[in-house]
Tab-separated table of C-alpha atoms in Angstrom:
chain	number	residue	atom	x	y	z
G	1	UNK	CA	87.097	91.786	85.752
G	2	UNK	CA	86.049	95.418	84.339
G	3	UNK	CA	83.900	96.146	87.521
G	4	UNK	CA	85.264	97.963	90.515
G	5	UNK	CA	84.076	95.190	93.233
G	6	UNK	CA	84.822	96.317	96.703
G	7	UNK	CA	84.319	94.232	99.987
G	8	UNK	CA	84.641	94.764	103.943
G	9	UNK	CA	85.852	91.869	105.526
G	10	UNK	CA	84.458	92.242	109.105
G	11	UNK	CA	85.892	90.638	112.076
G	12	UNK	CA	83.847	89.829	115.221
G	13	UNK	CA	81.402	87.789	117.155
G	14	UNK	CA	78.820	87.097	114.322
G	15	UNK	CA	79.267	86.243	110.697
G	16	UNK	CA	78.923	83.759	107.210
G	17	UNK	CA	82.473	82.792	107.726
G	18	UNK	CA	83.301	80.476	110.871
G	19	UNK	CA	87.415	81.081	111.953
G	20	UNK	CA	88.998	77.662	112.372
G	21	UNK	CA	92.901	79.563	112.808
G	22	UNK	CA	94.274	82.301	112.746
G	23	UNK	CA	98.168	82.722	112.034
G	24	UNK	CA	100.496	85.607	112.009
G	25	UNK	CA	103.091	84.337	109.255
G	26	UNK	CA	104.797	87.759	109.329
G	27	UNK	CA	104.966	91.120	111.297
G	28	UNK	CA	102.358	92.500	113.949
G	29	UNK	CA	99.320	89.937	114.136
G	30	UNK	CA	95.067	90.998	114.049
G	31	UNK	CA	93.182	90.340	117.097
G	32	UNK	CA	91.673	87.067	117.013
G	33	UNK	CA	87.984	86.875	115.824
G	34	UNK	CA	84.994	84.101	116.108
G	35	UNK	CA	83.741	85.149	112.795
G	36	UNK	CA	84.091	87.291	109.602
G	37	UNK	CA	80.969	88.630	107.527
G	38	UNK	CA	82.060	90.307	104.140
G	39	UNK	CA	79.908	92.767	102.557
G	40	UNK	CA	80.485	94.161	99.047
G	41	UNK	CA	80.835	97.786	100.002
G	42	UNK	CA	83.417	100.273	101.806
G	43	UNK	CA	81.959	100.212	105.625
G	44	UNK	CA	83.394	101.038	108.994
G	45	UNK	CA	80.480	98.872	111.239
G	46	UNK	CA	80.700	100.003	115.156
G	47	UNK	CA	80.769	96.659	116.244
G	48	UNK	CA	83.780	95.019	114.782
G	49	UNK	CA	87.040	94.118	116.234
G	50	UNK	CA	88.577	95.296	113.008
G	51	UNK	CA	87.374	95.265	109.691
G	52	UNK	CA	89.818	95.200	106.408
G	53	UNK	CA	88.574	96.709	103.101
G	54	UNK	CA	89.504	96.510	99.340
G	55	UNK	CA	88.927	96.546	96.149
G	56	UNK	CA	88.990	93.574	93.191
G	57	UNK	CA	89.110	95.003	89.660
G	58	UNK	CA	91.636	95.405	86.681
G	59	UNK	CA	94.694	93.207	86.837
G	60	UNK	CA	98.125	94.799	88.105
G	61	UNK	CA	101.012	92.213	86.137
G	62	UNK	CA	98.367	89.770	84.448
G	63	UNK	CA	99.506	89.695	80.435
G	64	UNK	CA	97.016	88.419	78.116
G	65	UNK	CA	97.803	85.027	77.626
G	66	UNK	CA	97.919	85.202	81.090
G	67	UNK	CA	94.425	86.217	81.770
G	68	UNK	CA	92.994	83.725	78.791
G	69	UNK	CA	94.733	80.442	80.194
G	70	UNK	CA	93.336	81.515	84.047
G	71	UNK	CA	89.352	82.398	82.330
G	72	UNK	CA	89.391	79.136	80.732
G	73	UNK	CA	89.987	77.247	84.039
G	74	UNK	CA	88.809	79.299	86.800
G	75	UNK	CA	86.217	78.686	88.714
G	76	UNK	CA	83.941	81.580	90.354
G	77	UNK	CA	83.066	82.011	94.384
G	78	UNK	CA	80.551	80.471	95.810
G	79	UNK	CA	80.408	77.539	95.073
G	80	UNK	CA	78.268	74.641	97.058
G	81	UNK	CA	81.063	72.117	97.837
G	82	UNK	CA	83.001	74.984	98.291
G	83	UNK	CA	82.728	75.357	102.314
G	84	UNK	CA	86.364	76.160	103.231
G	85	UNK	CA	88.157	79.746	102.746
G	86	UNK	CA	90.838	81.376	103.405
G	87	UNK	CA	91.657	85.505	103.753
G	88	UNK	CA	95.110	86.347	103.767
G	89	UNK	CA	95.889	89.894	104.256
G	90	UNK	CA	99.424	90.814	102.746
G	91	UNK	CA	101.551	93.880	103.025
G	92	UNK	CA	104.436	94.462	100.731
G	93	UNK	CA	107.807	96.724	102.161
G	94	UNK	CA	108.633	99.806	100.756
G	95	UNK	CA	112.011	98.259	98.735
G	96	UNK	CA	108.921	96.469	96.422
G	97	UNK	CA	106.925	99.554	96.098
G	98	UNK	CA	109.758	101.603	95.248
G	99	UNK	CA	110.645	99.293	92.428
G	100	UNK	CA	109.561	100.453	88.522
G	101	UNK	CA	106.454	98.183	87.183
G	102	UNK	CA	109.242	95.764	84.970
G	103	UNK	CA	111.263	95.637	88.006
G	104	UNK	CA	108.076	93.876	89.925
G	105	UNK	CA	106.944	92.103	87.431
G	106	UNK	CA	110.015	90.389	86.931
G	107	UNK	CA	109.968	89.340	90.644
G	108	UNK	CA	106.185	88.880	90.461
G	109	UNK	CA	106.359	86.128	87.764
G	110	UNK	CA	109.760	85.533	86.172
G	111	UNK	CA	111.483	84.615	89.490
G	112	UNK	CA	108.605	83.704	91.469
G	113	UNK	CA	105.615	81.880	88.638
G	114	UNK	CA	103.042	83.477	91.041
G	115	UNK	CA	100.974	83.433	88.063
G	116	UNK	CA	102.042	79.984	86.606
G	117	UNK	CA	102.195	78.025	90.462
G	118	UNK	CA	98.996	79.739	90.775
G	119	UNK	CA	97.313	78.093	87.861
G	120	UNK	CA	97.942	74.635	89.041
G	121	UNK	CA	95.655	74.469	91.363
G	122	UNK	CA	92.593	75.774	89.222
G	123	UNK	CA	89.593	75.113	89.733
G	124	UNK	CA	90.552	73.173	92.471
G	125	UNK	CA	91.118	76.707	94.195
G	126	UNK	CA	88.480	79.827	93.814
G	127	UNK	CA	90.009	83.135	94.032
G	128	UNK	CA	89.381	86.831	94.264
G	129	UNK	CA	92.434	89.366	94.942
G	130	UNK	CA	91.374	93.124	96.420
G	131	UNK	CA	93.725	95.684	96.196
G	132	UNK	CA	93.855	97.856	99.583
G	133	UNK	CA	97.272	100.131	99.241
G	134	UNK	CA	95.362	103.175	97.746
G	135	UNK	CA	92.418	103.380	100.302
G	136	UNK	CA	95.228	103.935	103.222
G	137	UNK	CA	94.491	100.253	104.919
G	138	UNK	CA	96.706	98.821	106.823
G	139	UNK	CA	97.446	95.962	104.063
G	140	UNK	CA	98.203	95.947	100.622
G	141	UNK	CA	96.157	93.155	99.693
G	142	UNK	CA	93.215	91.007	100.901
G	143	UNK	CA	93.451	87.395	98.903
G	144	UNK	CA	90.253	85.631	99.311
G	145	UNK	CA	90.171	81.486	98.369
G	146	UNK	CA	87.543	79.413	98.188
G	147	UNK	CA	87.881	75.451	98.258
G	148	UNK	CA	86.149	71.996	99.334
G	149	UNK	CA	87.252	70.068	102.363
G	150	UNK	CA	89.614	67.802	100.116
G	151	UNK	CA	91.659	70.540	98.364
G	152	UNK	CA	92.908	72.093	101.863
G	153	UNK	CA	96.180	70.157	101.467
G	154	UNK	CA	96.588	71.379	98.090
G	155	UNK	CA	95.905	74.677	99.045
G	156	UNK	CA	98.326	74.879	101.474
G	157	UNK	CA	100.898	73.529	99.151
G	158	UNK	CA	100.419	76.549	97.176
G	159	UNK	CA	101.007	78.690	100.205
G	160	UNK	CA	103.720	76.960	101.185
G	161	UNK	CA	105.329	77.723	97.338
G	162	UNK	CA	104.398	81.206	97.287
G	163	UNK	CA	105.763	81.413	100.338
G	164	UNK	CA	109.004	79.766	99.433
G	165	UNK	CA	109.570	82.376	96.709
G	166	UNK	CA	111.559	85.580	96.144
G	167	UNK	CA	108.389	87.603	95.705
G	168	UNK	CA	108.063	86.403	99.571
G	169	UNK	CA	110.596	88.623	100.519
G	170	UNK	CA	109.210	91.774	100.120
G	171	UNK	CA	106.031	90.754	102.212
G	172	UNK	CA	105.989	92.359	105.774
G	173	UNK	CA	102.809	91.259	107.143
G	174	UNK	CA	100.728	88.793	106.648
G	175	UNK	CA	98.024	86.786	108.621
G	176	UNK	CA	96.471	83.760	107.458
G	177	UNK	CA	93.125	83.303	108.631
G	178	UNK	CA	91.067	79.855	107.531
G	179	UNK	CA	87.477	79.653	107.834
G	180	UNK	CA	84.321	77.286	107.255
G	181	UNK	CA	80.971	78.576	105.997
G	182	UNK	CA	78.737	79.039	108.875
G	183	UNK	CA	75.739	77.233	107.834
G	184	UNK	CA	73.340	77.478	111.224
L	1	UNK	CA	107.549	107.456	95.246
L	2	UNK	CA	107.522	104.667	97.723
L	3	UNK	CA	104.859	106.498	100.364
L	4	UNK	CA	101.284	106.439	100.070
L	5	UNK	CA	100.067	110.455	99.893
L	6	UNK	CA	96.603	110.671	100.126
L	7	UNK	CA	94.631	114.358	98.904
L	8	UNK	CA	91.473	115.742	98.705
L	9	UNK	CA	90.500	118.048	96.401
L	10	UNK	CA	87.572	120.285	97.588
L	11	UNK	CA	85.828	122.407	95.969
L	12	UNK	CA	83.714	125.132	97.089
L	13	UNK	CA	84.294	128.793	97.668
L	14	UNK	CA	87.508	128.841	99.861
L	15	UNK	CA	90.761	127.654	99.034
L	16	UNK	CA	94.332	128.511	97.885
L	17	UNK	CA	93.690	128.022	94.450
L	18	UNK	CA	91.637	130.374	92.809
L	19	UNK	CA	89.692	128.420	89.189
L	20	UNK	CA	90.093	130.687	86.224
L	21	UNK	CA	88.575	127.975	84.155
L	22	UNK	CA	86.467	124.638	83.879
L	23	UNK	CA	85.606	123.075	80.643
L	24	UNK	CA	84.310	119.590	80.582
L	25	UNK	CA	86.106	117.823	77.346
L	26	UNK	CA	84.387	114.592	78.242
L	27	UNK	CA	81.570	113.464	79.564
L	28	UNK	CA	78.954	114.662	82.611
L	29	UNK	CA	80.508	118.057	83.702
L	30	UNK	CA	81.758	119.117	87.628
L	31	UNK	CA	79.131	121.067	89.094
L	32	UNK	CA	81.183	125.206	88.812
L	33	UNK	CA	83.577	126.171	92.116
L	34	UNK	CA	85.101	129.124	92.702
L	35	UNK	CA	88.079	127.160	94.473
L	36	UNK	CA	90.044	124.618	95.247
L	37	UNK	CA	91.234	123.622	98.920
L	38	UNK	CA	93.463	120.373	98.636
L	39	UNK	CA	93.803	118.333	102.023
L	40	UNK	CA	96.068	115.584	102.378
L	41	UNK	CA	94.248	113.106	103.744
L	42	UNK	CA	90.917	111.343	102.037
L	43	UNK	CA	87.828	113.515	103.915
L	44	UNK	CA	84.568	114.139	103.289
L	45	UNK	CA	83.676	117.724	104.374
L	46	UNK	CA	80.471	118.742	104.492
L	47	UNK	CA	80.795	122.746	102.968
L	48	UNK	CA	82.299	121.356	99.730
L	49	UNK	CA	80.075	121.525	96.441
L	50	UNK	CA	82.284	118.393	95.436
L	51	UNK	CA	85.196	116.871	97.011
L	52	UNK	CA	87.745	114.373	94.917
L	53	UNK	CA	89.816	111.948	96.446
L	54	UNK	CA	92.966	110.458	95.240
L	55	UNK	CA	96.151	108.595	96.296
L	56	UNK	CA	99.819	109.106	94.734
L	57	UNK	CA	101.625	106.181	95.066
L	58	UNK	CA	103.970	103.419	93.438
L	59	UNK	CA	103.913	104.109	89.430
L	60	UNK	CA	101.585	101.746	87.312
L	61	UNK	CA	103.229	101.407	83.551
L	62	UNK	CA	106.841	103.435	84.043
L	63	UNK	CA	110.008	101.030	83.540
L	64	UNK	CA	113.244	101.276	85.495
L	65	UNK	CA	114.620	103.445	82.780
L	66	UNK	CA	111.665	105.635	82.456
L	67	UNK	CA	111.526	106.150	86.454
L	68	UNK	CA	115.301	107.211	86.536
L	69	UNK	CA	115.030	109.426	83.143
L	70	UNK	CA	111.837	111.235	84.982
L	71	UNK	CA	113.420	111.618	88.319
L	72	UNK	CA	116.393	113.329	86.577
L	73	UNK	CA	114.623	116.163	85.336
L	74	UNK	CA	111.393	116.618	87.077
L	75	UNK	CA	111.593	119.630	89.938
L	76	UNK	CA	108.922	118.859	92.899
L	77	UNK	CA	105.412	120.669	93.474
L	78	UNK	CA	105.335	123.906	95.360
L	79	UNK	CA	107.801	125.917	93.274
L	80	UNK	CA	107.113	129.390	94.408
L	81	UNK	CA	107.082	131.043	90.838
L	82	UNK	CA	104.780	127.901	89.584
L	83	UNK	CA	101.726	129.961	90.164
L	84	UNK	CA	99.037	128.283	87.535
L	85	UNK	CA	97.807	124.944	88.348
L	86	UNK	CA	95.882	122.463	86.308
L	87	UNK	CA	93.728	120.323	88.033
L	88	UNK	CA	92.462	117.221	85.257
L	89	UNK	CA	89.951	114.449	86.635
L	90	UNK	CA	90.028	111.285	83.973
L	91	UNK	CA	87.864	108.089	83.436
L	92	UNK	CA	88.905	105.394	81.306
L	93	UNK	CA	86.213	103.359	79.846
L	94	UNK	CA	85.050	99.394	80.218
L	95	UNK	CA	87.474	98.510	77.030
L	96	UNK	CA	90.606	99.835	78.894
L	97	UNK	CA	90.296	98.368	82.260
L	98	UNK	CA	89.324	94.902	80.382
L	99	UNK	CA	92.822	94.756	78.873
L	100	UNK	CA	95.897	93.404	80.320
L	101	UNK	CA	98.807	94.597	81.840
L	102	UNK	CA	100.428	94.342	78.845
L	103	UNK	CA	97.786	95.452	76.541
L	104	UNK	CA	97.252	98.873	78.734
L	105	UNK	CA	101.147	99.462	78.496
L	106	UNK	CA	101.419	99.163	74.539
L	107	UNK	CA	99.124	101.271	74.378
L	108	UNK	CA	100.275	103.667	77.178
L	109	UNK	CA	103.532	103.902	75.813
L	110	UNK	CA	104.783	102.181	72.371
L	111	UNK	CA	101.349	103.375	71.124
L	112	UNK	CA	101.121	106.729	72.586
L	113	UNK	CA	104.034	107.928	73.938
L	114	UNK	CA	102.900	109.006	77.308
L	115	UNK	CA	105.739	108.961	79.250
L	116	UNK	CA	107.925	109.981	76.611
L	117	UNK	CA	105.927	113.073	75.432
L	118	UNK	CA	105.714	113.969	79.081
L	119	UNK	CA	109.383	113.965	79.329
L	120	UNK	CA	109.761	116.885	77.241
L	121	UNK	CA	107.987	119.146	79.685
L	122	UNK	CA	109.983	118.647	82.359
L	123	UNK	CA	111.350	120.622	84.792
L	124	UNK	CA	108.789	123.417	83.366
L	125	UNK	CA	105.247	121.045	84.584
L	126	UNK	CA	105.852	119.501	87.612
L	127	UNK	CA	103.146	117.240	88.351
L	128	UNK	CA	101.720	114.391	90.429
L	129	UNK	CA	99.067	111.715	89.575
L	130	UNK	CA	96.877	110.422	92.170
L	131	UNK	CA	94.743	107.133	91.986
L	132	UNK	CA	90.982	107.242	92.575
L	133	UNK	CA	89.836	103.829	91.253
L	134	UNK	CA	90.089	101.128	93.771
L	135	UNK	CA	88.172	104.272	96.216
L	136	UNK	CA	85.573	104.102	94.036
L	137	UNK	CA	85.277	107.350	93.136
L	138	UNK	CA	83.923	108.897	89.995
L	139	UNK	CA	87.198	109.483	88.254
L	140	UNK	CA	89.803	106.943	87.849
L	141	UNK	CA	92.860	109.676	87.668
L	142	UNK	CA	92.838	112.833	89.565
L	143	UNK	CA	96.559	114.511	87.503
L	144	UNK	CA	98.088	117.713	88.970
L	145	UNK	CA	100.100	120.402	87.049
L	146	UNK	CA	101.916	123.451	88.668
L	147	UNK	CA	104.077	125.932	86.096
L	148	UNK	CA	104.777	129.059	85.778
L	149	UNK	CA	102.507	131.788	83.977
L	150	UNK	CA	105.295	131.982	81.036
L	151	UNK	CA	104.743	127.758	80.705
L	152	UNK	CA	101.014	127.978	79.816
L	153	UNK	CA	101.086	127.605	76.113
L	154	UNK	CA	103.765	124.664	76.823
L	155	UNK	CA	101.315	123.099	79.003
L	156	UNK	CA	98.482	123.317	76.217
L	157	UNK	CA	100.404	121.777	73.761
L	158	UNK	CA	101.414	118.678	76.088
L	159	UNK	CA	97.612	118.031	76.640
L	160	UNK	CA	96.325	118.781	73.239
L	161	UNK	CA	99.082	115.956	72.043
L	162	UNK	CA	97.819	113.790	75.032
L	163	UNK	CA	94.131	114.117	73.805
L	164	UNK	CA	95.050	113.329	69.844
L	165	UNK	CA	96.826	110.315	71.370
L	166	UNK	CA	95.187	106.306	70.956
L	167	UNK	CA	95.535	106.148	74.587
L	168	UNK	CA	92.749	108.939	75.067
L	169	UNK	CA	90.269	106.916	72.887
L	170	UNK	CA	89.592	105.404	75.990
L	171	UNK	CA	89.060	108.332	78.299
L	172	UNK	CA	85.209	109.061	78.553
L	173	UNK	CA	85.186	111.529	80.867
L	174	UNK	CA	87.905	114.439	81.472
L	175	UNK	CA	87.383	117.997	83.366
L	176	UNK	CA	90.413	120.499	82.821
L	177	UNK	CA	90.064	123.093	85.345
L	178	UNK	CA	92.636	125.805	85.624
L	179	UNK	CA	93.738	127.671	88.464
L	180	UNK	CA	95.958	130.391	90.136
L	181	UNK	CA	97.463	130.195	93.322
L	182	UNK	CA	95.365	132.934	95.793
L	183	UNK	CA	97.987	134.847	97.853
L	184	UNK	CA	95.189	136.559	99.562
């Protein structure tokens, strides 16, 4: 979690990632893509439709305890059985961003158990969050999520929770793209 | 507070701020420029013997209370008799970007007074932090100073208390370059 760990996710007509859907859930939507390849660097490739970059690293409203309880059952990417994903790009409004650090994470967790719903649903659910707001993208945040074929209903049920809470209403954008690991 | 502000701070041997001064206080030293150009927008020019990028955003660790008491008494950048200029790259080391949210803030504050210490200073330093490590860049921090010429030996004393401070055990590398506005 000390690293810096940026990514390009890269949208177009070749890729590890195989787009089943592609949904705008709020504001303006992406151009729809056959596949997404991710490389672990800052690009801008020529022949994308659009690629989105970030960067995982420290965490923004994680406390300790926190961090402990989601180390001792997380489970890391890649995983074999692990062929379905999903990248969710996320903006926030400018009413969050204005708000002190307290003020979000009060929102972030006290009102909303992002953290807590979150924590449910591990290991079932693979992770990895990259931060975009200080490179200039056009979203704040890429989440990544990794799962097996039999988890996709508990997966959504998360979404659907997150969704559901007041953290929700400061999001602006967001797309909600699922994939399958392209194995030809 | 709300906006994203991008800068780039280039140096080379053009610019409106003229360097009176680098000393490296930590860690691998900035190759010597004569000045200091800052864009406002992340480029990457190709006259510049280094070029630092940054973005000033949403604050990290300030409360509700905090944000208000700054925003009281700080005066903006650009004052025309805040001629001097501080320019102060930071790194924070593996150990601080492995702690949590909460962990980083004791420290920050209840340990080391950061915020409030920086309080006293104001309207005299106006200053602005931008955000270089989710660009990947070689410094985490890029902070800004402006004062006036009469506010120098104010200015010292705020950094040397900053430096003595538990939170700068975990700073391994810091520049302080000094500079005067060039009205040529």
């Amino acid at each position: 979690m000390t690293n810096i760990n940026p990514a390009s996710f890269i949208g177009g007509s070749t890729g590890e990632w195989k787009v089943t859907r592609m949904q705008t859930i709020t504001g303006e939507p992406l151009l729809p893509v056959e596949y997404i390849h991710i490389k672990l660097e800052h690009i801008s490739p020529k022949n994308a439709l659009w690629v989105l970059r970030g960067t995982n690293n420290h965490t923004r409203y994680s406390e300790r305890t926190e961090v402990d309880a989601m180390k001792a059952r997380q489970e890391g990417l890649g995983r074999s059985h692990a062929t379905h994903a999903a990248l969710i790009p996320i903006r926030k409004n400018a009413a969050w961003w204005a708000m002190a650090q307290d003020e979000r994470r009060k929102i972030f967790e006290e009102e909303s158990q992002h953290i807590a719903m979150s924590m449910e649903y591990l290991p079932a659910i693979a992770r990895r969050l990259y931060h975009s707001r200080d490179l200039g993208e056009p979203f704040d945040f890429l989440t990544w999520f990794e799962f097996a074929p039999g988890h996709e209903g508990a997966f959504n049920a998360l979404v659907a929770k997150l969704r559901a809470s007041r953290e929700w209403e400061f999001v602006d954008r967001e797309i909600d793209i699922r994939l399958i690991k392209n194995e030809s």
